[in-house]
C-alpha cells in the first residue's frame, strides 16, 4: 500500500538508481499520500505539486544521463516548514499577515537541499511565526498527531514532524528556537535535530528570535537525518552568524555509531532534567534508554546544570524581546496584509491587530515591555547575564565530565488539542528541557525511545558540544539501531485509517 | 548687576550625519547611487523582506576608521550594532541598525580656525548606521509614496562635545568636517543634497554658571547658512526667555527657513522610546590593530597639515593658505603647479583670482578644469621670463581655458611674444609722440600725468606686446 512512502532515504536512493521506480513515481506517491491525509492531519499549508513534478522529471533525466553523478538527495521529497522562504512558493508563517506572500528569493538551507537534489513537495503548517509548542496557534488550523488525531503533534514545527511521521515526506526542514524541532519530533516519534547555532545559515528563515533560531532536519532514521544535515550545513556569506567551522562527513559518524557502539563515550545525565511534574512514563522511558546506552558501552556520569530552572524565565524574556523587534517589519507598507484606514497610525494598528494571532500579540507586547526605557536593565540585560550562566553550566559539564548529555525532550507526551490553550504558561513549560540548549547555542537531537501507556511516542534528547553534531549522530545511530521502536508505523498506516 | 544685564552664553553640541560614498549599501549589495528611478536600487535585504539578514560592508568600517583617525578619536577594537526601533513607512524593518552603547570611535577632537584664533572642539563619538528611505506626500491625493533607494546607505553620525559657543564656531566646525570628509574621500560632503545633515543641541546660561541650561534640539538645518541662522535665532529666543525668567522646555524644534524661525516639533514627554538592544543578526564588530595601523599609514595629508605646510613651505599668508586648502584637489593642483614652476606666490594669486573666477563663472570645479596645473605653471613662467606681459597672460589664460592648449603654443600661434627689440619699440614711441602734439605740449608744460597716457598709447599700438619696462625707459629718454 504505502510501499514508496514508508521507505528510508537510503532505500529510496537505491530504488531510484536501480530504476525500480522513478523520481516521478516517488514524488507522485508522496503527493498522493499528502492529498489523502492532509484533510485530517492538516500538516501542509501549501502543496507544491506542479513544481515538485517538474523537478522530479528533471531528476529522472539526470539519473538517466549519469545516475552515479547525481547528488545524494536526487528525487527525494522534502517537506519545508512554512517559516522558510521559498522562491516563487507562497510563504505564510501560518499568519494572516503574510498570506499570499510569494518571496522573490530562496532560503539558503532550502537552496542547498535542492542543490543536493531534494524536491520541495510543500510548505508545512506551524504555530504562527513559530510561536507555540502545540501547533494550535496556526491561522490555518491545528495540525493533528498521526498517533492520535485528537492530540497535538507539538510545535512549532508540527507540520514538518507530522509530514515525516505520516509518510508525507521522508525528510523535512523545520526551525527550532526553543524546542520547535525536537519537541514535535518527540511527540510524533521521529528523529529531529537542532544543529549548533551558526552551523546552518538562517538566511531565509523568517526571523523569530534571531539569537536562538536555527534550521534543522527531521527524518525517520538517524542516517536519513544525517543526509539532510550534510546538505544544509556550512558557512553562508548571507548570514554573518553562520560559522566557517569545517563540516565533517556525517556518514562517518553514522558508521561509527553502527559499528563501534558507544564504547568510551561519557554520557552526562543532568540531575536537573528529571523534575517533579514530568510524566512518569517519560521519566521511565528515558531512564531505561540510559541504561541501554550503558549496555552499549557508554559511561553514565551524573552532571549538574544548576541554572536550568532559570532557563524558562530567561528564554521568555529574550525570545519575546527579539520577536517584538523582528516582527516590527510587518507594517502593511510593502507586502502582506494591509487594512484600509484613515491615516498611517490607524493603518498600522488595524493591520497588525488583524494580521497577528493572540500568541504573537502577546509576545510582541511582552517583548516591547522588556526592552522599554526603564525596564531594559531589569529584564533584558538581566536575562542576558543569566544566559551566560546557563552557557557556562554546559561548558563546565562538557569540559570536565562528559562528551554528550542525554536527557528527556518534553516533560509529557502528546497532549490533547485544546488542553493547554487557555494557559500560555503551561504551554511555555513544554520548552523546559529544550530551550536551555537554544540559550546555550548547542546542538540537540530527539530520537524516539519508547511509548507511554496510550502508545504515544517519547523522545530521548542528546545534547552536544558546539559543532559536535557528529557525536549526536553517532550516539543516536547506535541507540536507534538497537531500538525496537517502529518509526515507520504511521507511514505504513493506510491513509483511510486517519480520521478525526 | 541685574539679571537683564548679565552676559549670557550659549552651549551648543552638534550631531552631524554624513553619508559615506561607498559603492554599495552598509548591509546589502544594492548600489548607493543618487538620482535613480525610485525603488530601483533595492534588494531583499534593503526591502526588509522576511528572512533577510544584514551583512556588514567592510569598506564602510574602513571609512569610519579613517574619519576617526583624522579627528583624533580612539578607534574601538570592539563595537556593537544595535537596533533602534520606530515605525515609519520609509524604515523597512521597523528599526534602524545603528550603534548605541559601543560606537566605533570615541573621544576625539578637531581644531577650528576662527577670526580670533584656533579653538578645539571635542568629538564625543562617531558611530555607524544605516540611512532610511524617503517618504513624500502627493499633493491633492490622499497617498504617500516611499522611495527606498536611500534605505541602507551608510552613514556616520559625528557627535560633538558641548564645546561650541556661537553660530560662527558651529559654522567653522561644520566646514571643517565637510573639508575633512572630502579630503579623506569618504563622502561628497554635500549639505544641499543631504550628504551632510546637522542637528544642533542648544542651551543658554548666564556666563560663569557651571550648570547647563535645558537643551533644545533643532533639526532640519541643511546648509551652512541655515546652521548659522538657526543657531542665532535659537540663542536669541532662549536668551530672551532666560532674561524674562521663563522656563525653557526640553523639546525638539524644526528650523523653518521660509519663516526664519524654529518651531516646536515634539516635547520631551512625547519623545520616542527607541528600545535599543544589540542586533543579534550582527556579531560584535572586531577591528584588528594591524588594520587600523595600515589605514593610518595610508591617510592622506589632512587640511590642517596642508595649511601649515603651505605657510611654511611656500611662504603663503593665512588667507591664501586657507583658500588653497579648502579642497584637497585644489591643494594638490597647487602643489603640482608649484613643483613645475617655483613661484608659489604668483601661482597662489593666479589660482585665487583668474582660475577660481573662471571656474565659478562656468560652474565648473577643479576636477573638470581645462587648464592643467602644468600649463598654469608654464603661463606664470612665461611671465617671469618676460616672454609675455601680465596683461597678455590674461588673454593667453582665457584661450587656455577655452581650448585647453599649452600657453607656449598660444603665444607662438597668435604672435603674442613680448617685443623686447628696443629699436622696434622706439619706432612706436616716436610715432605716438608725433601723432599727439597737444598732449606732448601739455606734458612739456608740466603735466606729468601725460606720461601715463603715452605709455598706454604705445602699449595699445603694440597690441600690448611691448615690454613695459622698455617702453618706460625709452619714453623717459625721449621726453627729457
Short mmCIF file of N, CA, C and O in Angstrom, two decimals, chain A residues 142-252:
data_model
loop_
_atom_site.label_atom_id
_atom_site.label_comp_id
_atom_site.label_asym_id
_atom_site.label_seq_id
_atom_site.Cartn_x
_atom_site.Cartn_y
_atom_site.Cartn_z
N UNK A 142 -5.20 23.78 13.53
CA UNK A 142 -4.19 22.96 14.20
C UNK A 142 -3.78 21.76 13.34
O UNK A 142 -4.54 21.29 12.51
N UNK A 143 -2.56 21.30 13.59
CA UNK A 143 -2.08 20.06 12.97
C UNK A 143 -2.42 18.94 13.93
O UNK A 143 -2.42 19.12 15.15
N UNK A 144 -2.74 17.77 13.38
CA UNK A 144 -3.10 16.64 14.24
C UNK A 144 -2.00 15.60 14.26
O UNK A 144 -1.32 15.38 13.27
N UNK A 145 -1.86 14.98 15.44
CA UNK A 145 -0.83 13.98 15.63
C UNK A 145 -1.30 12.65 15.02
O UNK A 145 -2.36 12.15 15.38
N UNK A 146 -0.54 12.07 14.09
CA UNK A 146 -0.99 10.82 13.45
C UNK A 146 -1.17 9.67 14.45
O UNK A 146 -1.97 8.77 14.20
N UNK A 147 -0.47 9.72 15.57
CA UNK A 147 -0.58 8.65 16.56
C UNK A 147 -1.93 8.71 17.28
O UNK A 147 -2.43 7.71 17.78
N UNK A 148 -2.49 9.89 17.35
CA UNK A 148 -3.82 10.09 17.95
C UNK A 148 -4.30 11.45 17.47
O UNK A 148 -3.81 12.49 17.94
N UNK A 149 -5.22 11.44 16.56
CA UNK A 149 -5.58 12.69 15.87
C UNK A 149 -6.35 13.67 16.77
O UNK A 149 -6.64 14.79 16.35
N UNK A 150 -6.66 13.25 18.00
CA UNK A 150 -7.24 14.22 18.94
C UNK A 150 -6.15 14.97 19.67
O UNK A 150 -6.43 15.87 20.48
N UNK A 151 -4.93 14.58 19.41
CA UNK A 151 -3.82 15.19 20.14
C UNK A 151 -2.96 16.07 19.24
O UNK A 151 -2.98 15.94 18.01
N UNK A 152 -2.21 16.94 19.90
CA UNK A 152 -1.32 17.85 19.17
C UNK A 152 -0.07 17.09 18.75
O UNK A 152 0.30 16.10 19.38
N UNK A 153 0.61 17.58 17.71
CA UNK A 153 1.88 16.97 17.30
C UNK A 153 3.08 17.67 17.97
O UNK A 153 4.21 17.31 17.70
N UNK A 154 2.79 18.67 18.80
CA UNK A 154 3.88 19.51 19.30
C UNK A 154 4.12 20.63 18.31
O UNK A 154 3.50 20.70 17.24
N UNK A 155 5.01 21.54 18.71
CA UNK A 155 5.28 22.66 17.80
C UNK A 155 6.56 23.36 18.17
O UNK A 155 7.22 22.95 19.13
N UNK A 156 6.92 24.31 17.43
CA UNK A 156 6.12 24.88 16.38
C UNK A 156 6.21 24.14 15.05
O UNK A 156 5.33 24.31 14.19
N UNK A 157 7.23 23.28 14.85
CA UNK A 157 7.37 22.63 13.53
C UNK A 157 6.49 21.39 13.46
O UNK A 157 6.93 20.34 12.96
N UNK A 158 5.25 21.48 13.94
CA UNK A 158 4.37 20.32 13.98
C UNK A 158 4.09 19.74 12.61
O UNK A 158 4.04 18.51 12.44
N UNK A 159 3.90 20.59 11.62
CA UNK A 159 3.60 20.12 10.27
C UNK A 159 4.74 19.31 9.69
O UNK A 159 4.52 18.24 9.08
N UNK A 160 5.97 19.77 9.89
CA UNK A 160 7.13 19.05 9.36
C UNK A 160 7.28 17.70 10.06
O UNK A 160 7.59 16.68 9.42
N UNK A 161 7.07 17.69 11.39
CA UNK A 161 7.20 16.44 12.14
C UNK A 161 6.16 15.43 11.66
O UNK A 161 6.47 14.26 11.41
N UNK A 162 4.92 15.91 11.50
CA UNK A 162 3.85 15.02 11.07
C UNK A 162 4.09 14.53 9.64
O UNK A 162 3.86 13.36 9.32
N UNK A 163 4.57 15.42 8.78
CA UNK A 163 4.83 15.03 7.39
C UNK A 163 5.76 13.82 7.35
O UNK A 163 5.53 12.86 6.60
N UNK A 164 6.79 13.84 8.18
CA UNK A 164 7.77 12.75 8.18
C UNK A 164 7.17 11.52 8.87
O UNK A 164 7.27 10.40 8.39
N UNK A 165 6.50 11.76 9.99
CA UNK A 165 5.91 10.65 10.74
C UNK A 165 4.90 9.88 9.90
O UNK A 165 4.91 8.65 9.86
N UNK A 166 4.05 10.63 9.19
CA UNK A 166 2.93 10.00 8.49
C UNK A 166 3.25 9.63 7.05
O UNK A 166 2.34 9.29 6.29
N UNK A 167 4.52 9.72 6.66
CA UNK A 167 4.89 9.28 5.32
C UNK A 167 4.49 10.25 4.22
O UNK A 167 4.34 9.87 3.07
N UNK A 168 4.33 11.51 4.56
CA UNK A 168 4.04 12.52 3.52
C UNK A 168 5.34 12.97 2.87
O UNK A 168 5.35 13.52 1.77
N UNK A 169 6.44 12.77 3.56
CA UNK A 169 7.78 13.04 3.03
C UNK A 169 8.77 12.30 3.93
O UNK A 169 8.54 12.21 5.14
N UNK A 170 9.85 11.79 3.36
CA UNK A 170 10.83 11.10 4.20
C UNK A 170 11.70 12.07 5.00
O UNK A 170 12.30 11.69 6.00
N UNK A 171 11.76 13.31 4.52
CA UNK A 171 12.60 14.33 5.16
C UNK A 171 11.82 15.62 5.26
O UNK A 171 10.95 15.89 4.43
N UNK A 172 12.16 16.41 6.27
CA UNK A 172 11.54 17.73 6.37
C UNK A 172 12.52 18.70 7.01
O UNK A 172 13.42 18.29 7.76
N UNK A 173 12.33 19.98 6.69
CA UNK A 173 13.10 21.03 7.35
C UNK A 173 12.18 21.76 8.33
O UNK A 173 11.01 22.00 8.03
N UNK A 174 12.74 22.07 9.48
CA UNK A 174 12.00 22.86 10.46
C UNK A 174 12.88 23.95 11.02
O UNK A 174 14.02 24.13 10.57
N UNK A 175 12.36 24.68 11.97
CA UNK A 175 13.20 25.62 12.70
C UNK A 175 12.97 25.36 14.19
O UNK A 175 11.90 24.91 14.59
N UNK A 176 14.01 25.64 14.97
CA UNK A 176 13.97 25.35 16.40
C UNK A 176 14.51 26.56 17.14
O UNK A 176 15.68 26.92 17.00
N UNK A 177 13.65 27.21 17.89
CA UNK A 177 14.02 28.41 18.63
C UNK A 177 14.09 28.12 20.13
O UNK A 177 14.92 28.69 20.85
N UNK A 178 13.20 27.20 20.58
CA UNK A 178 13.23 26.81 22.00
C UNK A 178 12.88 25.34 22.17
O UNK A 178 12.63 24.88 23.28
N UNK A 179 12.84 24.62 21.03
CA UNK A 179 12.49 23.21 21.07
C UNK A 179 11.61 22.82 19.90
O UNK A 179 11.11 21.69 19.82
N UNK A 180 11.40 23.74 18.98
CA UNK A 180 10.40 23.60 17.92
C UNK A 180 10.67 22.49 16.91
O UNK A 180 9.80 22.18 16.09
N UNK A 181 11.86 21.89 16.92
CA UNK A 181 12.08 20.69 16.11
C UNK A 181 12.04 19.46 17.02
O UNK A 181 11.34 18.48 16.76
N UNK A 182 12.78 19.54 18.14
CA UNK A 182 12.96 18.35 18.99
C UNK A 182 11.65 17.92 19.66
O UNK A 182 11.36 16.73 19.74
N UNK A 183 10.88 18.89 20.14
CA UNK A 183 9.65 18.53 20.86
C UNK A 183 8.62 17.88 19.92
O UNK A 183 8.10 16.81 20.25
N UNK A 184 8.31 18.46 18.75
CA UNK A 184 7.39 17.75 17.87
C UNK A 184 7.96 16.42 17.36
O UNK A 184 7.20 15.47 17.13
N UNK A 185 9.28 16.34 17.18
CA UNK A 185 9.87 15.06 16.78
C UNK A 185 9.58 14.02 17.86
O UNK A 185 9.20 12.88 17.58
N UNK A 186 9.74 14.44 19.12
CA UNK A 186 9.49 13.55 20.25
C UNK A 186 8.02 13.13 20.29
O UNK A 186 7.71 11.94 20.46
N UNK A 187 7.11 14.08 20.09
CA UNK A 187 5.68 13.81 20.22
C UNK A 187 5.09 13.03 19.04
O UNK A 187 4.00 12.47 19.15
N UNK A 188 5.83 13.02 17.90
CA UNK A 188 5.32 12.29 16.74
C UNK A 188 6.18 11.07 16.41
O UNK A 188 5.96 10.41 15.39
N UNK A 189 7.21 10.84 17.24
CA UNK A 189 8.00 9.63 17.06
C UNK A 189 8.91 9.62 15.85
O UNK A 189 9.04 8.61 15.16
N UNK A 190 9.55 10.76 15.57
CA UNK A 190 10.55 10.78 14.50
C UNK A 190 11.85 11.35 15.06
O UNK A 190 11.93 11.71 16.23
N UNK A 191 12.89 11.40 14.21
CA UNK A 191 14.17 11.96 14.62
C UNK A 191 14.21 13.42 14.18
O UNK A 191 13.81 13.74 13.05
N UNK A 192 14.67 14.31 15.07
CA UNK A 192 14.78 15.72 14.70
C UNK A 192 15.97 16.36 15.37
O UNK A 192 16.27 16.02 16.51
N UNK A 193 16.63 17.22 14.67
CA UNK A 193 17.82 17.85 15.25
C UNK A 193 17.81 19.36 15.10
O UNK A 193 17.51 19.90 14.04
N UNK A 194 18.19 20.04 16.20
CA UNK A 194 18.55 21.45 16.13
C UNK A 194 20.06 21.49 16.10
O UNK A 194 20.71 21.13 17.08
N UNK A 195 20.67 21.90 15.00
CA UNK A 195 22.13 21.98 14.94
C UNK A 195 22.66 23.11 15.82
O UNK A 195 21.90 23.93 16.34
N UNK A 196 23.97 23.16 15.98
CA UNK A 196 24.62 24.24 16.71
C UNK A 196 24.24 25.58 16.08
O UNK A 196 24.13 25.70 14.86
N UNK A 197 24.04 26.61 16.91
CA UNK A 197 23.78 27.95 16.38
C UNK A 197 24.95 28.35 15.47
O UNK A 197 26.10 28.32 15.89
N UNK A 198 24.67 28.68 14.23
CA UNK A 198 25.73 29.06 13.29
C UNK A 198 26.10 27.96 12.32
O UNK A 198 26.78 28.20 11.34
N UNK A 199 25.65 26.72 12.60
CA UNK A 199 26.00 25.59 11.72
C UNK A 199 25.25 25.71 10.39
O UNK A 199 25.80 25.42 9.32
N UNK A 200 23.99 26.11 10.47
CA UNK A 200 23.15 26.24 9.27
C UNK A 200 22.76 27.72 9.12
O UNK A 200 22.39 28.37 10.10
N UNK A 201 22.88 28.22 7.92
CA UNK A 201 22.54 29.63 7.67
C UNK A 201 21.08 29.90 8.01
O UNK A 201 20.20 29.11 7.71
N UNK A 202 20.83 31.05 8.64
CA UNK A 202 19.46 31.47 8.92
C UNK A 202 18.88 32.32 7.81
O UNK A 202 17.75 32.78 7.89
N UNK A 203 19.67 32.56 6.76
CA UNK A 203 19.19 33.42 5.67
C UNK A 203 17.97 32.76 5.03
O UNK A 203 18.05 31.64 4.53
N UNK A 204 16.86 33.45 5.08
CA UNK A 204 15.63 32.91 4.52
C UNK A 204 14.77 32.18 5.53
O UNK A 204 13.67 31.75 5.19
N UNK A 205 15.26 32.03 6.75
CA UNK A 205 14.39 31.56 7.83
C UNK A 205 13.77 32.81 8.41
O UNK A 205 14.48 33.69 8.90
N UNK A 206 12.46 32.93 8.32
CA UNK A 206 11.83 34.15 8.80
C UNK A 206 12.19 34.32 10.27
O UNK A 206 12.03 33.40 11.07
N UNK A 207 12.72 35.50 10.60
CA UNK A 207 13.31 35.69 11.92
C UNK A 207 12.23 35.73 13.00
O UNK A 207 11.23 36.43 12.88
N UNK A 208 12.46 34.94 14.05
CA UNK A 208 11.56 34.92 15.21
C UNK A 208 12.37 35.47 16.38
O UNK A 208 12.20 36.62 16.78
N UNK A 209 13.30 34.69 16.90
CA UNK A 209 14.22 35.20 17.91
C UNK A 209 15.63 34.89 17.40
O UNK A 209 16.12 33.77 17.52
N UNK A 210 16.24 35.89 16.79
CA UNK A 210 17.42 35.67 15.95
C UNK A 210 18.58 34.99 16.65
O UNK A 210 19.34 34.27 16.02
N UNK A 211 18.75 35.22 17.95
CA UNK A 211 19.91 34.64 18.63
C UNK A 211 19.63 33.20 19.05
O UNK A 211 20.51 32.53 19.59
N UNK A 212 18.41 32.73 18.80
CA UNK A 212 18.03 31.38 19.22
C UNK A 212 17.63 30.49 18.04
O UNK A 212 17.72 29.27 18.12
N UNK A 213 17.15 31.11 16.96
CA UNK A 213 16.63 30.37 15.80
C UNK A 213 17.71 29.51 15.14
O UNK A 213 18.85 29.97 14.95
N UNK A 214 17.34 28.32 14.75
CA UNK A 214 18.22 27.51 13.92
C UNK A 214 17.37 26.56 13.09
O UNK A 214 16.39 26.00 13.57
N UNK A 215 17.77 26.40 11.83
CA UNK A 215 17.08 25.47 10.93
C UNK A 215 17.64 24.07 11.17
O UNK A 215 18.84 23.92 11.41
N UNK A 216 16.79 23.06 11.09
CA UNK A 216 17.29 21.71 11.24
C UNK A 216 16.40 20.68 10.56
O UNK A 216 15.29 21.00 10.10
N UNK A 217 16.88 19.43 10.49
CA UNK A 217 16.19 18.37 9.76
C UNK A 217 15.32 17.45 10.62
O UNK A 217 15.55 17.28 11.81
N UNK A 218 14.30 16.86 9.98
CA UNK A 218 13.52 15.75 10.52
C UNK A 218 13.71 14.55 9.59
O UNK A 218 13.82 14.72 8.38
N UNK A 219 13.68 13.34 10.17
CA UNK A 219 13.77 12.14 9.34
C UNK A 219 13.22 10.95 10.10
O UNK A 219 12.93 11.04 11.29
N UNK A 220 13.08 9.84 9.37
CA UNK A 220 12.61 8.62 10.03
C UNK A 220 13.76 7.70 10.39
O UNK A 220 13.55 6.56 10.79
N UNK A 221 15.00 8.18 10.23
CA UNK A 221 16.14 7.44 10.77
C UNK A 221 17.26 8.44 11.00
O UNK A 221 17.27 9.53 10.42
N UNK A 222 18.19 8.05 11.87
CA UNK A 222 19.31 8.94 12.16
C UNK A 222 20.18 9.09 10.91
O UNK A 222 20.68 10.16 10.60
N UNK A 223 20.28 7.99 10.17
CA UNK A 223 21.07 8.03 8.94
C UNK A 223 20.47 9.02 7.93
O UNK A 223 21.19 9.83 7.33
N UNK A 224 19.16 8.94 7.76
CA UNK A 224 18.49 9.86 6.83
C UNK A 224 18.67 11.31 7.27
O UNK A 224 18.89 12.22 6.47
N UNK A 225 18.57 11.49 8.59
CA UNK A 225 18.74 12.84 9.14
C UNK A 225 20.11 13.40 8.77
O UNK A 225 20.25 14.57 8.41
N UNK A 226 21.13 12.52 8.83
CA UNK A 226 22.49 12.94 8.52
C UNK A 226 22.63 13.41 7.07
O UNK A 226 23.36 14.36 6.78
N UNK A 227 21.89 12.74 6.15
CA UNK A 227 21.94 13.17 4.74
C UNK A 227 21.50 14.62 4.60
O UNK A 227 22.14 15.44 3.92
N UNK A 228 20.37 14.93 5.24
CA UNK A 228 19.82 16.28 5.09
C UNK A 228 20.68 17.30 5.83
O UNK A 228 20.92 18.41 5.33
N UNK A 229 21.17 16.91 7.00
CA UNK A 229 22.04 17.82 7.76
C UNK A 229 23.29 18.16 6.94
O UNK A 229 23.71 19.31 6.88
N UNK A 230 23.85 17.12 6.31
CA UNK A 230 25.04 17.33 5.48
C UNK A 230 24.76 18.36 4.39
O UNK A 230 25.58 19.23 4.10
N UNK A 231 23.58 18.24 3.78
CA UNK A 231 23.25 19.12 2.66
C UNK A 231 23.14 20.58 3.07
O UNK A 231 23.54 21.48 2.32
N UNK A 232 22.62 20.84 4.26
CA UNK A 232 22.29 22.24 4.60
C UNK A 232 23.35 22.94 5.45
O UNK A 232 23.28 24.15 5.64
N UNK A 233 24.34 22.20 5.95
CA UNK A 233 25.31 22.80 6.88
C UNK A 233 26.36 23.64 6.16
O UNK A 233 26.63 23.44 4.99
N UNK A 234 26.96 24.55 6.90
CA UNK A 234 28.12 25.30 6.40
C UNK A 234 27.89 26.79 6.31
O UNK A 234 26.77 27.28 6.24
N UNK A 235 29.00 27.50 6.31
CA UNK A 235 29.03 28.96 6.27
C UNK A 235 28.27 29.51 5.06
O UNK A 235 28.32 28.94 3.98
N UNK A 236 27.58 30.61 5.26
CA UNK A 236 26.86 31.29 4.19
C UNK A 236 27.19 32.78 4.28
O UNK A 236 27.03 33.39 5.33
N UNK A 237 27.64 33.33 3.18
CA UNK A 237 28.03 34.75 3.18
C UNK A 237 26.84 35.67 3.51
O UNK A 237 27.04 36.82 3.90
N UNK A 238 25.64 35.16 3.34
CA UNK A 238 24.47 36.00 3.60
C UNK A 238 24.02 35.99 5.05
O UNK A 238 23.04 36.64 5.40
N UNK A 239 24.69 35.20 5.89
CA UNK A 239 24.35 35.18 7.31
C UNK A 239 25.63 35.35 8.12
O UNK A 239 26.45 34.44 8.20
N UNK A 240 25.79 36.53 8.72
CA UNK A 240 27.02 36.82 9.46
C UNK A 240 27.19 35.93 10.68
O UNK A 240 28.28 35.83 11.23
N UNK A 241 26.09 35.33 11.15
CA UNK A 241 26.20 34.49 12.34
C UNK A 241 26.42 33.02 11.97
O UNK A 241 26.57 32.19 12.86
N UNK A 242 26.46 32.72 10.68
CA UNK A 242 26.83 31.35 10.30
C UNK A 242 28.34 31.23 10.43
O UNK A 242 29.06 32.21 10.30
N UNK A 243 28.80 30.02 10.70
CA UNK A 243 30.20 29.86 11.12
C UNK A 243 30.97 29.04 10.09
O UNK A 243 30.44 28.10 9.51
N UNK A 244 32.24 29.39 9.88
CA UNK A 244 33.03 28.70 8.87
C UNK A 244 33.70 27.43 9.40
O UNK A 244 34.52 26.83 8.73
N UNK A 245 33.33 27.03 10.60
CA UNK A 245 33.76 25.74 11.16
C UNK A 245 33.59 24.64 10.10
O UNK A 245 32.53 24.51 9.51
N UNK A 246 34.66 23.84 9.85
CA UNK A 246 34.52 22.81 8.81
C UNK A 246 33.37 21.83 9.12
O UNK A 246 33.13 21.51 10.28
N UNK A 247 32.70 21.39 8.08
CA UNK A 247 31.59 20.45 8.26
C UNK A 247 32.15 19.04 8.04
O UNK A 247 32.64 18.73 6.96
N UNK A 248 32.13 18.20 9.07
CA UNK A 248 32.68 16.86 8.90
C UNK A 248 31.76 15.98 8.07
O UNK A 248 30.64 16.36 7.75
N UNK A 249 32.23 14.80 7.70
CA UNK A 249 31.40 13.84 7.00
C UNK A 249 30.50 13.17 8.02
O UNK A 249 30.96 12.41 8.87
N UNK A 250 29.20 13.46 7.95
CA UNK A 250 28.29 12.91 8.95
C UNK A 250 28.04 11.41 8.72
O UNK A 250 27.67 10.70 9.65
N UNK A 251 28.27 10.93 7.51
CA UNK A 251 28.06 9.50 7.29
C UNK A 251 29.12 8.69 8.06
O UNK A 251 28.87 7.57 8.48
N UNK A 252 30.29 9.29 8.28
CA UNK A 252 31.31 8.62 9.10
C UNK A 252 30.82 8.44 10.53
O UNK A 252 31.05 7.41 11.16
#
